Amino acid sequence: MTIVLFGLYSAALYAIGGVGFTLQFGVTNVLNLAYGSLITSSIFVEYYLTGHSTNLWLAMLVGGAAGTVLSFVVGFVVVGAFVRRGAAGFSIAMVTIGISLMIQYTLEAIQGPVVNAYASSNRSTLLSVAGVNLDSQQVTAILVAVVLMVVVHLVLRLTKLGLAMRATADDVSLTRVSGVSPARVRALAWLVSGALCGVCGVLLGIGIGTFDAAIGNDFFITAAAAAIAGGVGKPYGAMLGALVVGIITQASSAIISPAFSSISAWVLLVAFLILRPQGIFATYAAEREIVA
Amino acid sequence: MAHGRPVPSLVAENIASGYGSGLVVRGVSLQAGPGEIVTIVGPNGSGKSTLLRTIAGLVPTAEGRILHNGADASRRSAEHRARAGMAYVPQEREVFASLTVRENLMMGGFGLSRKQLAAALERVYSTYSILGRLEKMYAGRLSGGERKTVAMARVMMASPDVVLLDEPTANLAPIPTAKLLQEDVPALASSGVAVLLVEQRAIQAITVSGWVYVLVAGKVEVEGSPEQIGDRRDVGAMFLGRGNPPTTVVPPVGATSE
Ligand SMILES: Nc1ncnc2c1ncn2[C@@H]1O[C@H](COP(=O)(O)OP(=O)(O)OP(=O)(O)O)[C@@H](O)[C@H]1O
Ligand SMILES: [Mg+2]
């Protein structure tokens, strides 16, 4: 029960980050390995801009806005320039690694030798189930994740933007000959996924309480594992994948050792890639026709 | 060589195109007008699909011009041409497999207002009666014939004035093939659309056509009315029906270009 509850909290963060990542990849076809450093950047912006505020709503607003802008600049402007010149696949992934390192070293320079820490707010226990206490921050994160997932679902299913995103992810040429500009859809995908990335970042940073210039990287591996578990490019898969990964990483840190939790994320990632690169829910997703 | 052809809404003037540095289409001129079915036939790899992709704007025009309703479309993007009334159904991957049939149709009518969309849906549902039954299904799970129907209906959503069809009968059984070539395509044309059709089932397609171009190695080798093409034994033997040349043994007559 403990594992499930804490797993739920981890899953909330992985879901936000994983859905952002998978949506971005699905629509833009860019494997953005700088996603982790964009998560980190959002925390940095929030931390310095709000004067270390731990007010979650303010943080999500500022972090979300930062993520949106940074994602657009990195994805649409910089990576987009390479894509428009005809680069694809592996070379694009390399470009994003380069960007990721640049961001990380810049943030390290800004941070200096100290570890950034939020003043520990009085985190009152809000929910107490079976001896497990979830504080208000954690409960908020779970609720925010649920709301965001519902919003993503509604946007994908019911709006023209969602339709255009799913069409672009499916077939770019067919989208173009339908009179829809994929460039515009991609621009919007960078914005939306950036917002998710930023919100995820501040929830992560404030949740842990301290952070450095590498915080996003480990988290990104796990969020990517969640996205891959669900089949890359499939937002519903990423939501389910986040639950599985959240609970498994919590279980491994509870049963084996907390130090093992990020190792288990790596193991999961590699295992998914070897065993079911199309996603553990591929058959389920196909049967239920929830591929997005 | 007017032969009573309509005033063209689509004109290709000496166009050349290809992939990378190599040209596949080399100096093709053709035209199609309202109400006309214009068929392009030719051996595999002769550049028929590349020609249609060039006209649709998915492959850049290296040389020449494409005029759509008198305006030069050669440098326009594919999405711009689509919005200007040019529709294209590719040879493969002709539907959005991960979208439902209804969502495919909505993509076809993406630029329409809510009201226009409802009207367009009603129109294509009454033209293609099977759509109502299929609307909630994912297009990727349809049969080949159903997929072709959805693709046709999708492009009809936007009421185009030029429709490019690349082998719409590929992988179709004889009955749906006959329905498509003898009913759907002529119905499309008689609604005032200019249809540019690429077909392997040359004889069936030519029968319903107003004009035929024979494309060989990226060039128009022969063009003419169906009668003229059917009468040419050389064309029949070389390009039509894949080893089933027409049985007519009339000596060549009439206009051929080049
Ligand atoms: N995407 C592509 N990239 C590079 N070359 C291509 C591409 N598509 C087609 N080609 C080449 O262009 C030539 C013409 O191909 P195209 O598909 O236009 O012929 P086609 O007449 O439509 O043939 P088919 O009857 O088999 O459909 C072929 O030599 C083919 O290898
Ligand atoms: Mg072809």
JSON list of N, CA and C in Angstrom, two decimals, chain B residues 104-142:
[
{"chain": "B", "resi": 104, "resn": "ASN", "atom": "N", "xyz": [-10.92, 10.99, -40.31]},
{"chain": "B", "resi": 104, "resn": "ASN", "atom": "CA", "xyz": [-10.32, 11.13, -41.63]},
{"chain": "B", "resi": 104, "resn": "ASN", "atom": "C", "xyz": [-11.10, 12.14, -42.46]},
{"chain": "B", "resi": 105, "resn": "LEU", "atom": "N", "xyz": [-12.41, 12.03, -42.39]},
{"chain": "B", "resi": 105, "resn": "LEU", "atom": "CA", "xyz": [-13.25, 12.96, -43.15]},
{"chain": "B", "resi": 105, "resn": "LEU", "atom": "C", "xyz": [-13.09, 14.38, -42.61]},
{"chain": "B", "resi": 106, "resn": "MET", "atom": "N", "xyz": [-12.97, 14.50, -41.30]},
{"chain": "B", "resi": 106, "resn": "MET", "atom": "CA", "xyz": [-12.79, 15.84, -40.72]},
{"chain": "B", "resi": 106, "resn": "MET", "atom": "C", "xyz": [-11.46, 16.44, -41.14]},
{"chain": "B", "resi": 107, "resn": "MET", "atom": "N", "xyz": [-10.43, 15.61, -41.30]},
{"chain": "B", "resi": 107, "resn": "MET", "atom": "CA", "xyz": [-9.17, 16.13, -41.83]},
{"chain": "B", "resi": 107, "resn": "MET", "atom": "C", "xyz": [-9.36, 16.63, -43.25]},
{"chain": "B", "resi": 108, "resn": "GLY", "atom": "N", "xyz": [-10.16, 15.92, -44.02]},
{"chain": "B", "resi": 108, "resn": "GLY", "atom": "CA", "xyz": [-10.45, 16.38, -45.38]},
{"chain": "B", "resi": 108, "resn": "GLY", "atom": "C", "xyz": [-11.12, 17.74, -45.39]},
{"chain": "B", "resi": 109, "resn": "GLY", "atom": "N", "xyz": [-11.96, 17.96, -44.38]},
{"chain": "B", "resi": 109, "resn": "GLY", "atom": "CA", "xyz": [-12.69, 19.23, -44.31]},
{"chain": "B", "resi": 109, "resn": "GLY", "atom": "C", "xyz": [-12.12, 20.15, -43.25]},
{"chain": "B", "resi": 110, "resn": "PHE", "atom": "N", "xyz": [-10.81, 20.10, -43.05]},
{"chain": "B", "resi": 110, "resn": "PHE", "atom": "CA", "xyz": [-10.20, 20.83, -41.93]},
{"chain": "B", "resi": 110, "resn": "PHE", "atom": "C", "xyz": [-10.44, 22.33, -41.99]},
{"chain": "B", "resi": 111, "resn": "GLY", "atom": "N", "xyz": [-10.42, 22.87, -43.20]},
{"chain": "B", "resi": 111, "resn": "GLY", "atom": "CA", "xyz": [-10.56, 24.33, -43.32]},
{"chain": "B", "resi": 111, "resn": "GLY", "atom": "C", "xyz": [-12.01, 24.82, -43.24]},
{"chain": "B", "resi": 112, "resn": "LEU", "atom": "N", "xyz": [-12.95, 23.90, -43.12]},
{"chain": "B", "resi": 112, "resn": "LEU", "atom": "CA", "xyz": [-14.35, 24.30, -43.16]},
{"chain": "B", "resi": 112, "resn": "LEU", "atom": "C", "xyz": [-14.83, 24.81, -41.80]},
{"chain": "B", "resi": 113, "resn": "SER", "atom": "N", "xyz": [-15.84, 25.67, -41.85]},
{"chain": "B", "resi": 113, "resn": "SER", "atom": "CA", "xyz": [-16.48, 26.09, -40.61]},
{"chain": "B", "resi": 113, "resn": "SER", "atom": "C", "xyz": [-17.33, 24.93, -40.10]},
{"chain": "B", "resi": 114, "resn": "ARG", "atom": "N", "xyz": [-17.78, 25.03, -38.86]},
{"chain": "B", "resi": 114, "resn": "ARG", "atom": "CA", "xyz": [-18.57, 23.98, -38.26]},
{"chain": "B", "resi": 114, "resn": "ARG", "atom": "C", "xyz": [-19.80, 23.63, -39.12]},
{"chain": "B", "resi": 115, "resn": "LYS", "atom": "N", "xyz": [-20.45, 24.66, -39.60]},
{"chain": "B", "resi": 115, "resn": "LYS", "atom": "CA", "xyz": [-21.65, 24.48, -40.42]},
{"chain": "B", "resi": 115, "resn": "LYS", "atom": "C", "xyz": [-21.33, 23.78, -41.74]},
{"chain": "B", "resi": 116, "resn": "GLN", "atom": "N", "xyz": [-20.27, 24.31, -42.40]},
{"chain": "B", "resi": 116, "resn": "GLN", "atom": "CA", "xyz": [-19.86, 23.73, -43.68]},
{"chain": "B", "resi": 116, "resn": "GLN", "atom": "C", "xyz": [-19.44, 22.27, -43.49]},
{"chain": "B", "resi": 117, "resn": "LEU", "atom": "N", "xyz": [-18.78, 22.00, -42.36]},
{"chain": "B", "resi": 117, "resn": "LEU", "atom": "CA", "xyz": [-18.32, 20.65, -42.09]},
{"chain": "B", "resi": 117, "resn": "LEU", "atom": "C", "xyz": [-19.50, 19.70, -42.01]},
{"chain": "B", "resi": 118, "resn": "ALA", "atom": "N", "xyz": [-20.53, 20.10, -41.27]},
{"chain": "B", "resi": 118, "resn": "ALA", "atom": "CA", "xyz": [-21.72, 19.26, -41.13]},
{"chain": "B", "resi": 118, "resn": "ALA", "atom": "C", "xyz": [-22.35, 19.00, -42.49]},
{"chain": "B", "resi": 119, "resn": "ALA", "atom": "N", "xyz": [-22.42, 20.04, -43.31]},
{"chain": "B", "resi": 119, "resn": "ALA", "atom": "CA", "xyz": [-23.01, 19.88, -44.64]},
{"chain": "B", "resi": 119, "resn": "ALA", "atom": "C", "xyz": [-22.17, 18.94, -45.51]},
{"chain": "B", "resi": 120, "resn": "ALA", "atom": "N", "xyz": [-20.84, 19.12, -45.42]},
{"chain": "B", "resi": 120, "resn": "ALA", "atom": "CA", "xyz": [-19.95, 18.29, -46.24]},
{"chain": "B", "resi": 120, "resn": "ALA", "atom": "C", "xyz": [-20.03, 16.83, -45.81]},
{"chain": "B", "resi": 121, "resn": "LEU", "atom": "N", "xyz": [-20.10, 16.60, -44.49]},
{"chain": "B", "resi": 121, "resn": "LEU", "atom": "CA", "xyz": [-20.22, 15.22, -44.00]},
{"chain": "B", "resi": 121, "resn": "LEU", "atom": "C", "xyz": [-21.49, 14.59, -44.55]},
{"chain": "B", "resi": 122, "resn": "GLU", "atom": "N", "xyz": [-22.57, 15.34, -44.47]},
{"chain": "B", "resi": 122, "resn": "GLU", "atom": "CA", "xyz": [-23.84, 14.82, -44.96]},
{"chain": "B", "resi": 122, "resn": "GLU", "atom": "C", "xyz": [-23.74, 14.45, -46.44]},
{"chain": "B", "resi": 123, "resn": "ARG", "atom": "N", "xyz": [-23.08, 15.34, -47.18]},
{"chain": "B", "resi": 123, "resn": "ARG", "atom": "CA", "xyz": [-22.94, 15.13, -48.62]},
{"chain": "B", "resi": 123, "resn": "ARG", "atom": "C", "xyz": [-22.16, 13.85, -48.92]},
{"chain": "B", "resi": 124, "resn": "VAL", "atom": "N", "xyz": [-20.99, 13.67, -48.28]},
{"chain": "B", "resi": 124, "resn": "VAL", "atom": "CA", "xyz": [-20.20, 12.47, -48.61]},
{"chain": "B", "resi": 124, "resn": "VAL", "atom": "C", "xyz": [-20.85, 11.20, -48.04]},
{"chain": "B", "resi": 125, "resn": "TYR", "atom": "N", "xyz": [-21.55, 11.32, -46.92]},
{"chain": "B", "resi": 125, "resn": "TYR", "atom": "CA", "xyz": [-22.24, 10.15, -46.38]},
{"chain": "B", "resi": 125, "resn": "TYR", "atom": "C", "xyz": [-23.31, 9.68, -47.35]},
{"chain": "B", "resi": 126, "resn": "SER", "atom": "N", "xyz": [-23.96, 10.63, -48.04]},
{"chain": "B", "resi": 126, "resn": "SER", "atom": "CA", "xyz": [-25.00, 10.20, -48.97]},
{"chain": "B", "resi": 126, "resn": "SER", "atom": "C", "xyz": [-24.39, 9.70, -50.28]},
{"chain": "B", "resi": 127, "resn": "THR", "atom": "N", "xyz": [-23.21, 10.21, -50.63]},
{"chain": "B", "resi": 127, "resn": "THR", "atom": "CA", "xyz": [-22.56, 9.72, -51.85]},
{"chain": "B", "resi": 127, "resn": "THR", "atom": "C", "xyz": [-22.01, 8.31, -51.63]},
{"chain": "B", "resi": 128, "resn": "TYR", "atom": "N", "xyz": [-21.35, 8.11, -50.49]},
{"chain": "B", "resi": 128, "resn": "TYR", "atom": "CA", "xyz": [-20.76, 6.81, -50.21]},
{"chain": "B", "resi": 128, "resn": "TYR", "atom": "C", "xyz": [-21.49, 6.19, -49.02]},
{"chain": "B", "resi": 129, "resn": "SER", "atom": "N", "xyz": [-22.44, 5.33, -49.34]},
{"chain": "B", "resi": 129, "resn": "SER", "atom": "CA", "xyz": [-23.37, 4.86, -48.30]},
{"chain": "B", "resi": 129, "resn": "SER", "atom": "C", "xyz": [-22.69, 4.02, -47.22]},
{"chain": "B", "resi": 130, "resn": "ILE", "atom": "N", "xyz": [-21.54, 3.39, -47.52]},
{"chain": "B", "resi": 130, "resn": "ILE", "atom": "CA", "xyz": [-20.94, 2.54, -46.48]},
{"chain": "B", "resi": 130, "resn": "ILE", "atom": "C", "xyz": [-20.32, 3.35, -45.35]},
{"chain": "B", "resi": 131, "resn": "LEU", "atom": "N", "xyz": [-20.10, 4.64, -45.55]},
{"chain": "B", "resi": 131, "resn": "LEU", "atom": "CA", "xyz": [-19.38, 5.43, -44.54]},
{"chain": "B", "resi": 131, "resn": "LEU", "atom": "C", "xyz": [-20.10, 5.46, -43.20]},
{"chain": "B", "resi": 132, "resn": "GLY", "atom": "N", "xyz": [-21.40, 5.55, -43.24]},
{"chain": "B", "resi": 132, "resn": "GLY", "atom": "CA", "xyz": [-22.18, 5.65, -42.00]},
{"chain": "B", "resi": 132, "resn": "GLY", "atom": "C", "xyz": [-21.89, 4.47, -41.09]},
{"chain": "B", "resi": 133, "resn": "ARG", "atom": "N", "xyz": [-21.79, 3.30, -41.69]},
{"chain": "B", "resi": 133, "resn": "ARG", "atom": "CA", "xyz": [-21.54, 2.09, -40.91]},
{"chain": "B", "resi": 133, "resn": "ARG", "atom": "C", "xyz": [-20.11, 2.07, -40.37]},
{"chain": "B", "resi": 134, "resn": "LEU", "atom": "N", "xyz": [-19.19, 2.69, -41.08]},
{"chain": "B", "resi": 134, "resn": "LEU", "atom": "CA", "xyz": [-17.77, 2.60, -40.72]},
{"chain": "B", "resi": 134, "resn": "LEU", "atom": "C", "xyz": [-17.28, 3.74, -39.84]},
{"chain": "B", "resi": 135, "resn": "GLU", "atom": "N", "xyz": [-18.11, 4.75, -39.62]},
{"chain": "B", "resi": 135, "resn": "GLU", "atom": "CA", "xyz": [-17.57, 6.03, -39.15]},
{"chain": "B", "resi": 135, "resn": "GLU", "atom": "C", "xyz": [-16.74, 5.96, -37.88]},
{"chain": "B", "resi": 136, "resn": "LYS", "atom": "N", "xyz": [-17.04, 5.04, -36.98]},
{"chain": "B", "resi": 136, "resn": "LYS", "atom": "CA", "xyz": [-16.28, 4.98, -35.73]},
{"chain": "B", "resi": 136, "resn": "LYS", "atom": "C", "xyz": [-15.07, 4.06, -35.82]},
{"chain": "B", "resi": 137, "resn": "MET", "atom": "N", "xyz": [-14.92, 3.37, -36.93]},
{"chain": "B", "resi": 137, "resn": "MET", "atom": "CA", "xyz": [-13.79, 2.44, -37.05]},
{"chain": "B", "resi": 137, "resn": "MET", "atom": "C", "xyz": [-12.50, 3.18, -37.37]},
{"chain": "B", "resi": 138, "resn": "TYR", "atom": "N", "xyz": [-11.39, 2.58, -36.93]},
{"chain": "B", "resi": 138, "resn": "TYR", "atom": "CA", "xyz": [-10.09, 3.14, -37.29]},
{"chain": "B", "resi": 138, "resn": "TYR", "atom": "C", "xyz": [-9.78, 2.77, -38.73]},
{"chain": "B", "resi": 139, "resn": "ALA", "atom": "N", "xyz": [-9.35, 3.75, -39.50]},
{"chain": "B", "resi": 139, "resn": "ALA", "atom": "CA", "xyz": [-9.16, 3.54, -40.93]},
{"chain": "B", "resi": 139, "resn": "ALA", "atom": "C", "xyz": [-8.13, 2.45, -41.21]},
{"chain": "B", "resi": 140, "resn": "GLY", "atom": "N", "xyz": [-7.19, 2.27, -40.28]},
{"chain": "B", "resi": 140, "resn": "GLY", "atom": "CA", "xyz": [-6.18, 1.24, -40.47]},
{"chain": "B", "resi": 140, "resn": "GLY", "atom": "C", "xyz": [-6.74, -0.16, -40.45]},
{"chain": "B", "resi": 141, "resn": "ARG", "atom": "N", "xyz": [-7.96, -0.33, -39.96]},
{"chain": "B", "resi": 141, "resn": "ARG", "atom": "CA", "xyz": [-8.52, -1.66, -39.89]},
{"chain": "B", "resi": 141, "resn": "ARG", "atom": "C", "xyz": [-9.51, -1.94, -41.00]},
{"chain": "B", "resi": 142, "resn": "LEU", "atom": "N", "xyz": [-9.62, -1.05, -41.95]},
{"chain": "B", "resi": 142, "resn": "LEU", "atom": "CA", "xyz": [-10.59, -1.25, -43.03]},
{"chain": "B", "resi": 142, "resn": "LEU", "atom": "C", "xyz": [-10.01, -2.16, -44.10]}
]
